[in-house]
GROMACS .gro file of C-alpha atoms in nm:
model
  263
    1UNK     CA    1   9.374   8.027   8.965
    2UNK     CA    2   9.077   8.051   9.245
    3UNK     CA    3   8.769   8.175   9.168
    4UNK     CA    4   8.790   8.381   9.464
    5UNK     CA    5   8.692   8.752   9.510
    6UNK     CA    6   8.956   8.914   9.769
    7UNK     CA    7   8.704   9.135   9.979
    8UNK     CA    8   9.091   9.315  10.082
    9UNK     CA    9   9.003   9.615  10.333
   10UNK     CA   10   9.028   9.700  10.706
   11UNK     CA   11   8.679   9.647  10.835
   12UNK     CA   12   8.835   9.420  11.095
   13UNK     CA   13   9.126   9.625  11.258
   14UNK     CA   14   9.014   9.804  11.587
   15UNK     CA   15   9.183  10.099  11.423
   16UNK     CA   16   8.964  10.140  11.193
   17UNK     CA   17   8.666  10.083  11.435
   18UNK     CA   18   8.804  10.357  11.673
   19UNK     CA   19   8.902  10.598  11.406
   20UNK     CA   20   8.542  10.634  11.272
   21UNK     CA   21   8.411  10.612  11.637
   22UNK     CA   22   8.593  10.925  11.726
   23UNK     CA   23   8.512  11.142  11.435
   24UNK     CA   24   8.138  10.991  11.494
   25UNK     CA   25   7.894  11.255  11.291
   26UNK     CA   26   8.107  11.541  11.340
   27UNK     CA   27   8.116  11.697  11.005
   28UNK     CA   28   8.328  12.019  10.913
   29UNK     CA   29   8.037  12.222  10.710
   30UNK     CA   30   7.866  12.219  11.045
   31UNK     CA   31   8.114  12.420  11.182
   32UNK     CA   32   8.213  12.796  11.127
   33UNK     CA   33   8.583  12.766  11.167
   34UNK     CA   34   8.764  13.066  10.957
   35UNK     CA   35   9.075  12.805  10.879
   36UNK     CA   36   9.269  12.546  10.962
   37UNK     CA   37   9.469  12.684  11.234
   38UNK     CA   38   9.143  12.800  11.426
   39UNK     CA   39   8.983  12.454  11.395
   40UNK     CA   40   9.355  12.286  11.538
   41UNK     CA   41   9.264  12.562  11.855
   42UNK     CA   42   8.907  12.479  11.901
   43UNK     CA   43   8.887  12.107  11.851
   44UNK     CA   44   9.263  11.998  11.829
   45UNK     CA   45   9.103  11.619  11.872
   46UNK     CA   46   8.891  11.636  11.599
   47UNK     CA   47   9.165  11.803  11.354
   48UNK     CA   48   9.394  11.507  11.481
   49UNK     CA   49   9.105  11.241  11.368
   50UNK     CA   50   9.060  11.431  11.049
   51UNK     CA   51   9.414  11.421  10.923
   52UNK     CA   52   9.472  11.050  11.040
   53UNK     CA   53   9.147  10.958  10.846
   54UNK     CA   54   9.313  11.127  10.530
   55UNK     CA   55   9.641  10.867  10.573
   56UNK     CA   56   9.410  10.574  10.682
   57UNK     CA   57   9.172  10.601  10.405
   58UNK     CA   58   9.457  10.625  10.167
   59UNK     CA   59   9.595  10.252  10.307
   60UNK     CA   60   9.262  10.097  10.307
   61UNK     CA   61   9.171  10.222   9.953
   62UNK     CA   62   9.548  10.108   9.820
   63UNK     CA   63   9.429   9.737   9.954
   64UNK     CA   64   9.053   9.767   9.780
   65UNK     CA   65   9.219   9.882   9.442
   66UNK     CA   66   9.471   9.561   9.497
   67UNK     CA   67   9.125   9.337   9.459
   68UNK     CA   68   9.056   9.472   9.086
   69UNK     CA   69   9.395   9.221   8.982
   70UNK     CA   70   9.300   8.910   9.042
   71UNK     CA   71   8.959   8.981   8.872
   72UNK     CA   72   9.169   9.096   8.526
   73UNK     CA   73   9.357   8.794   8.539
   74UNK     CA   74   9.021   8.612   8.553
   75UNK     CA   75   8.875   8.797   8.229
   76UNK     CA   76   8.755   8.516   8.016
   77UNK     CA   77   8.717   8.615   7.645
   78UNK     CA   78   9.103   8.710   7.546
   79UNK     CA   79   9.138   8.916   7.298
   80UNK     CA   80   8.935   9.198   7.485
   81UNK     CA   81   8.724   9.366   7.229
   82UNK     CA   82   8.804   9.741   7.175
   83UNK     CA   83   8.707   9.997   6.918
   84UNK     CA   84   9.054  10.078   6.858
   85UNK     CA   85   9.246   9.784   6.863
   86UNK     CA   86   9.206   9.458   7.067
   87UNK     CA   87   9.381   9.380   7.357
   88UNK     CA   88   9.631   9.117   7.259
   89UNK     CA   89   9.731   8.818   7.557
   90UNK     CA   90  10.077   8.934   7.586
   91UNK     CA   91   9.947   9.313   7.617
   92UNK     CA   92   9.682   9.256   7.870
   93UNK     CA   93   9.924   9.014   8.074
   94UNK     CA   94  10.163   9.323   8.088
   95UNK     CA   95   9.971   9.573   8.177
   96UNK     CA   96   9.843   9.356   8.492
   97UNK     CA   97  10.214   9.292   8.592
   98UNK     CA   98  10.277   9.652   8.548
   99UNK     CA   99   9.945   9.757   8.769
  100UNK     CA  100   9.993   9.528   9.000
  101UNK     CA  101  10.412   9.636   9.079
  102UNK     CA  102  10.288   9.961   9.099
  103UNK     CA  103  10.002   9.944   9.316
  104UNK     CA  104  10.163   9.682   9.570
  105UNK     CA  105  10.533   9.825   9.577
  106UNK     CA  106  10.290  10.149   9.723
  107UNK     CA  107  10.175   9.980  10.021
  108UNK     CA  108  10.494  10.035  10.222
  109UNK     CA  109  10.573  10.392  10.132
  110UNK     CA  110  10.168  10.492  10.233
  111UNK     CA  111  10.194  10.286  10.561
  112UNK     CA  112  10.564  10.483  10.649
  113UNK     CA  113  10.324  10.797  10.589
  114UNK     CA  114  10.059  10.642  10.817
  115UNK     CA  115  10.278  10.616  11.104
  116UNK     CA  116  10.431  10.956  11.033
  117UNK     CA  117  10.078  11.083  11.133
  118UNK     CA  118   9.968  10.888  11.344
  119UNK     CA  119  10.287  10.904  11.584
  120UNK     CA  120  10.315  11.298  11.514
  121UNK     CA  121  10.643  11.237  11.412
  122UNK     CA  122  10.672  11.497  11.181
  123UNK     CA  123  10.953  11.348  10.912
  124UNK     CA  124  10.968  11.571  10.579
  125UNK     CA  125  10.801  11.359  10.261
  126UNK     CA  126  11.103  11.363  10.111
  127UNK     CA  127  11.339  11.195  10.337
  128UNK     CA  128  11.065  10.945  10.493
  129UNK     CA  129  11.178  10.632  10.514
  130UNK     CA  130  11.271  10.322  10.702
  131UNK     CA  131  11.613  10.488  10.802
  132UNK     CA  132  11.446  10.784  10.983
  133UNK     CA  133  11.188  10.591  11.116
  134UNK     CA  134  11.460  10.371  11.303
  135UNK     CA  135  11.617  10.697  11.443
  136UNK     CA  136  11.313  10.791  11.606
  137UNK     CA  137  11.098  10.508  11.715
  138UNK     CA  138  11.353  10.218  11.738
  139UNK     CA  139  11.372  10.258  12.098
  140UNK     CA  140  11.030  10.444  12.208
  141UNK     CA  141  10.812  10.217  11.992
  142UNK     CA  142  10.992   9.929  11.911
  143UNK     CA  143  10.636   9.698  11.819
  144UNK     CA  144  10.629   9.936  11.560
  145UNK     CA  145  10.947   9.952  11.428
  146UNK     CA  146  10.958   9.580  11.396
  147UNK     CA  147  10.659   9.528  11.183
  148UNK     CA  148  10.778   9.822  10.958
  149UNK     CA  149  11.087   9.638  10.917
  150UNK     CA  150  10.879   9.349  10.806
  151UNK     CA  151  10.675   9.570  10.558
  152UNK     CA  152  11.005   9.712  10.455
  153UNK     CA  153  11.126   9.397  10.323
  154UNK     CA  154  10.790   9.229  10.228
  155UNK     CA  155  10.715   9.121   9.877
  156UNK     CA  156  11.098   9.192   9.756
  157UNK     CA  157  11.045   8.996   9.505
  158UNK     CA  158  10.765   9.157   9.331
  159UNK     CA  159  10.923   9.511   9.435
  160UNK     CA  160  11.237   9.371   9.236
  161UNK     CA  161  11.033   9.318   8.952
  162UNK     CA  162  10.865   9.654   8.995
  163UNK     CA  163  11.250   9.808   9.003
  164UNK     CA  164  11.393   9.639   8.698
  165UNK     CA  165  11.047   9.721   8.500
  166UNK     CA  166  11.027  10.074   8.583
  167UNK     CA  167  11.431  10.175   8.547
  168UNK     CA  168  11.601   9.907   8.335
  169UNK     CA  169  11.324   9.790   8.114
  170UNK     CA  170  11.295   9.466   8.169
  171UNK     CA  171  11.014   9.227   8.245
  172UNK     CA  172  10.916   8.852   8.380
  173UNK     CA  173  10.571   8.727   8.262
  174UNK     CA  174  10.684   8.343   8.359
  175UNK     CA  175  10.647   8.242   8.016
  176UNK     CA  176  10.981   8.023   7.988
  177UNK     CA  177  10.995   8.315   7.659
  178UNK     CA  178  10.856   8.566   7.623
  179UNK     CA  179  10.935   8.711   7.325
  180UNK     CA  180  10.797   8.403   7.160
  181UNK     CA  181  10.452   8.468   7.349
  182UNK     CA  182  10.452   8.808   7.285
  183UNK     CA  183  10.481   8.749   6.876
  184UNK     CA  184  10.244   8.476   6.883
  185UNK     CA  185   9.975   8.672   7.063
  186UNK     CA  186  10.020   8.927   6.806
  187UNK     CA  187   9.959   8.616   6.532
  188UNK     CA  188   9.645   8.557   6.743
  189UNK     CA  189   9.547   8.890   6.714
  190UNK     CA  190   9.559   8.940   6.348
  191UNK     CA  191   9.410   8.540   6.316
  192UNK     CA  192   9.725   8.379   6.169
  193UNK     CA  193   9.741   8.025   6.153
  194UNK     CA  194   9.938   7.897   6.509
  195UNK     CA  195  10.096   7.563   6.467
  196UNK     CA  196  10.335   7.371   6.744
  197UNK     CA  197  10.246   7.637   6.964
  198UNK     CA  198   9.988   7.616   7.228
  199UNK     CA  199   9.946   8.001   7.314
  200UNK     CA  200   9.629   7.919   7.573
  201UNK     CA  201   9.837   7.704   7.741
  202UNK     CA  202  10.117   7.919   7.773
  203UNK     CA  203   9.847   8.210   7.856
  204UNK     CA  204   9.692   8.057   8.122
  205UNK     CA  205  10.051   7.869   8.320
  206UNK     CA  206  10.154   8.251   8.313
  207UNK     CA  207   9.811   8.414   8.433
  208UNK     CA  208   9.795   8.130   8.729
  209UNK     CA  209  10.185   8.206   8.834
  210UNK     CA  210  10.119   8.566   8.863
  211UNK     CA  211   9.785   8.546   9.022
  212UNK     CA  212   9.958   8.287   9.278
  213UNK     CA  213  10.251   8.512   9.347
  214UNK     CA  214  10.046   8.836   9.362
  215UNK     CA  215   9.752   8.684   9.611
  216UNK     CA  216  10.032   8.515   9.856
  217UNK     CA  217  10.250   8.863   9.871
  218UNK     CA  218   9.952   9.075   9.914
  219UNK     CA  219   9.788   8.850  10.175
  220UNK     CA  220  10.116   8.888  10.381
  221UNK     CA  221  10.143   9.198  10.352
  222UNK     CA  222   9.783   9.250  10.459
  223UNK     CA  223   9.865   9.025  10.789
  224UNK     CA  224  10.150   9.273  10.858
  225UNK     CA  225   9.947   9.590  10.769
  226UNK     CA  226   9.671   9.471  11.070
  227UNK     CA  227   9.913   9.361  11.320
  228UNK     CA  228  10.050   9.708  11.274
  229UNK     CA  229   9.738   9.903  11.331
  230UNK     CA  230   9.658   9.686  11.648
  231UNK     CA  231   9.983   9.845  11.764
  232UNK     CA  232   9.882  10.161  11.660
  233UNK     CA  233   9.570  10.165  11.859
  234UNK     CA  234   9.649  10.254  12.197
  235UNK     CA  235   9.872  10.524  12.072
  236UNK     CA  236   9.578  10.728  11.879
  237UNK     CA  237   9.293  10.641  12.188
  238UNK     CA  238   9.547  10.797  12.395
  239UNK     CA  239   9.669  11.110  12.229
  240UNK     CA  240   9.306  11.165  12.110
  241UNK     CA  241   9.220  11.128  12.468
  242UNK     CA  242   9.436  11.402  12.600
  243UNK     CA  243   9.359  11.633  12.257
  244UNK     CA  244   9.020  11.608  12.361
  245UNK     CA  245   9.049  11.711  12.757
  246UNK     CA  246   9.065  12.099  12.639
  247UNK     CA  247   8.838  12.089  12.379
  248UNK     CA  248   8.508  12.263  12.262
  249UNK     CA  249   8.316  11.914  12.197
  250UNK     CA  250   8.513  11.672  12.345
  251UNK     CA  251   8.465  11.320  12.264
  252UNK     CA  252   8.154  11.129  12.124
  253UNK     CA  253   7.996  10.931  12.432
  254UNK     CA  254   8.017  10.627  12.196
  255UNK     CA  255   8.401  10.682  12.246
  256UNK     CA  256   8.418  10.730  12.582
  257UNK     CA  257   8.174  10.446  12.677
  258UNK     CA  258   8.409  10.156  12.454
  259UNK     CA  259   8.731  10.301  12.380
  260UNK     CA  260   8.827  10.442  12.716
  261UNK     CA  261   8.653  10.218  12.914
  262UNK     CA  262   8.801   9.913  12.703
  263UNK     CA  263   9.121  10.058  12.717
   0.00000   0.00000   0.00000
């Protein structure tokens, strides 16, 4: 494996830039709204940023807590000390396979929420999901729907995995058996004598396949998760734009001077 830190985030996207440029320094203790519904009436612009900011910062925080796997299957001294038991090969090699299915298999269902807000499309949490996302923006955004198609069916593989380890049971760690690892990492654990079988060996071809499958799908899935953004940029200058026309504050003159002028 690389010894590579992922710096995984959205610094880059325009989104992101534009999103932060329109809230600006507009904070909500400085204002004496009563509740929600009076701050929607006042400064329907802002209350748009806020809530997209929620669902962005959600996205870009899944990707930053994607960058802590690599650096576990990097930890050096195996097994990790612990006052209560240590942390066996086979143990610590699951429970990164287990994070790491559940944290990127939740990329796709926070980016269908994403959109939801973003495009105001209003879809219940319960039924959102590629299907009613084709029934409404096939046709009126269909950029969009293409690249959530592409997120939809990105890392299928590991999603697979995710799916057989969370409702059947079963598990891959790419050790040809893994059983047999398993048992000898306990032997390791409780310093038994190993002989004919090289557990380090076997450790460290299964830490480097996961780490090389893991980097590859989240990298794509990163690519997608930009391109996506890009798309959604026009979309949330432009709805902003018109939230802002009736509003008490109106936009930040940073906003007005790049966004709409770079429009």
């Amino acid at each position: 494996m690389k010894k590579e830190y992922y710096w995984w985030d959205l610094d880059e996207s325009k989104f992101k830039a534009i999103l932060y440029d329109s809230i600006n320094i507009y904070f909500l203790h400085d204002h004496p709204y009563k509740n929600w519904d009076e701050f929607v009436k006042i400064e329907p612009h802002m209350a748009y940023a806020h809530l997209i900011y929620v669902r962005f910062h959600s996205l870009e925080q899944q990707f930053v807590d994607l960058r802590v796997i690599p650096q576990m299957l990097g930890v050096q001294n195996i097994p990790l000390k612990s006052i209560l038991q240590d942390i066996n090969r086979y143990d610590w090699l699951k429970s990164i396979v287990d994070l790491s299915l559940y944290r990127f298999s939740s990329i796709r269902d926070i980016v269908f929420h994403f959109v939801n807000q973003v495009l105001e499309l209003n879809i219940p949490d319960h039924i959102l999901n590629i299907k009613q996302l084709s029934k409404i923006i096939k046709n009126s955004h269909p950029e969009i729907f293409n690249i959530l198609k592409i997120l939809e069916n990105s890392g299928s593989t590991l999603r697979l995995e995710r799916n057989d380890r969370a409702h059947k049971g079963f598990y891959n760690l790419y050790t040809d058996d893994d059983e047999m690892f398993k048992n000898m990492s306990w032997s390791e654990q409780t310093n038994s004598k190993i002989v004919g079988y090289d557990l380090v060996a076997v450790y460290e071809a299964s830490r480097d396949k996961i780490y090389s499958i893991f980097v590859e799908e989240v990298e794509k899935i990163f690519i997608s998760c930009n391109e996506l953004l890009n798309e959604l940029y026009p979309f949330y200058r432009d709805k902003y734009k018109i939230l802002s026309e009736n509003s008490k504050s109106g936009p930040s003159p940073h906003f007005k001077n790049y966004h709409m002028n770079h429009a």
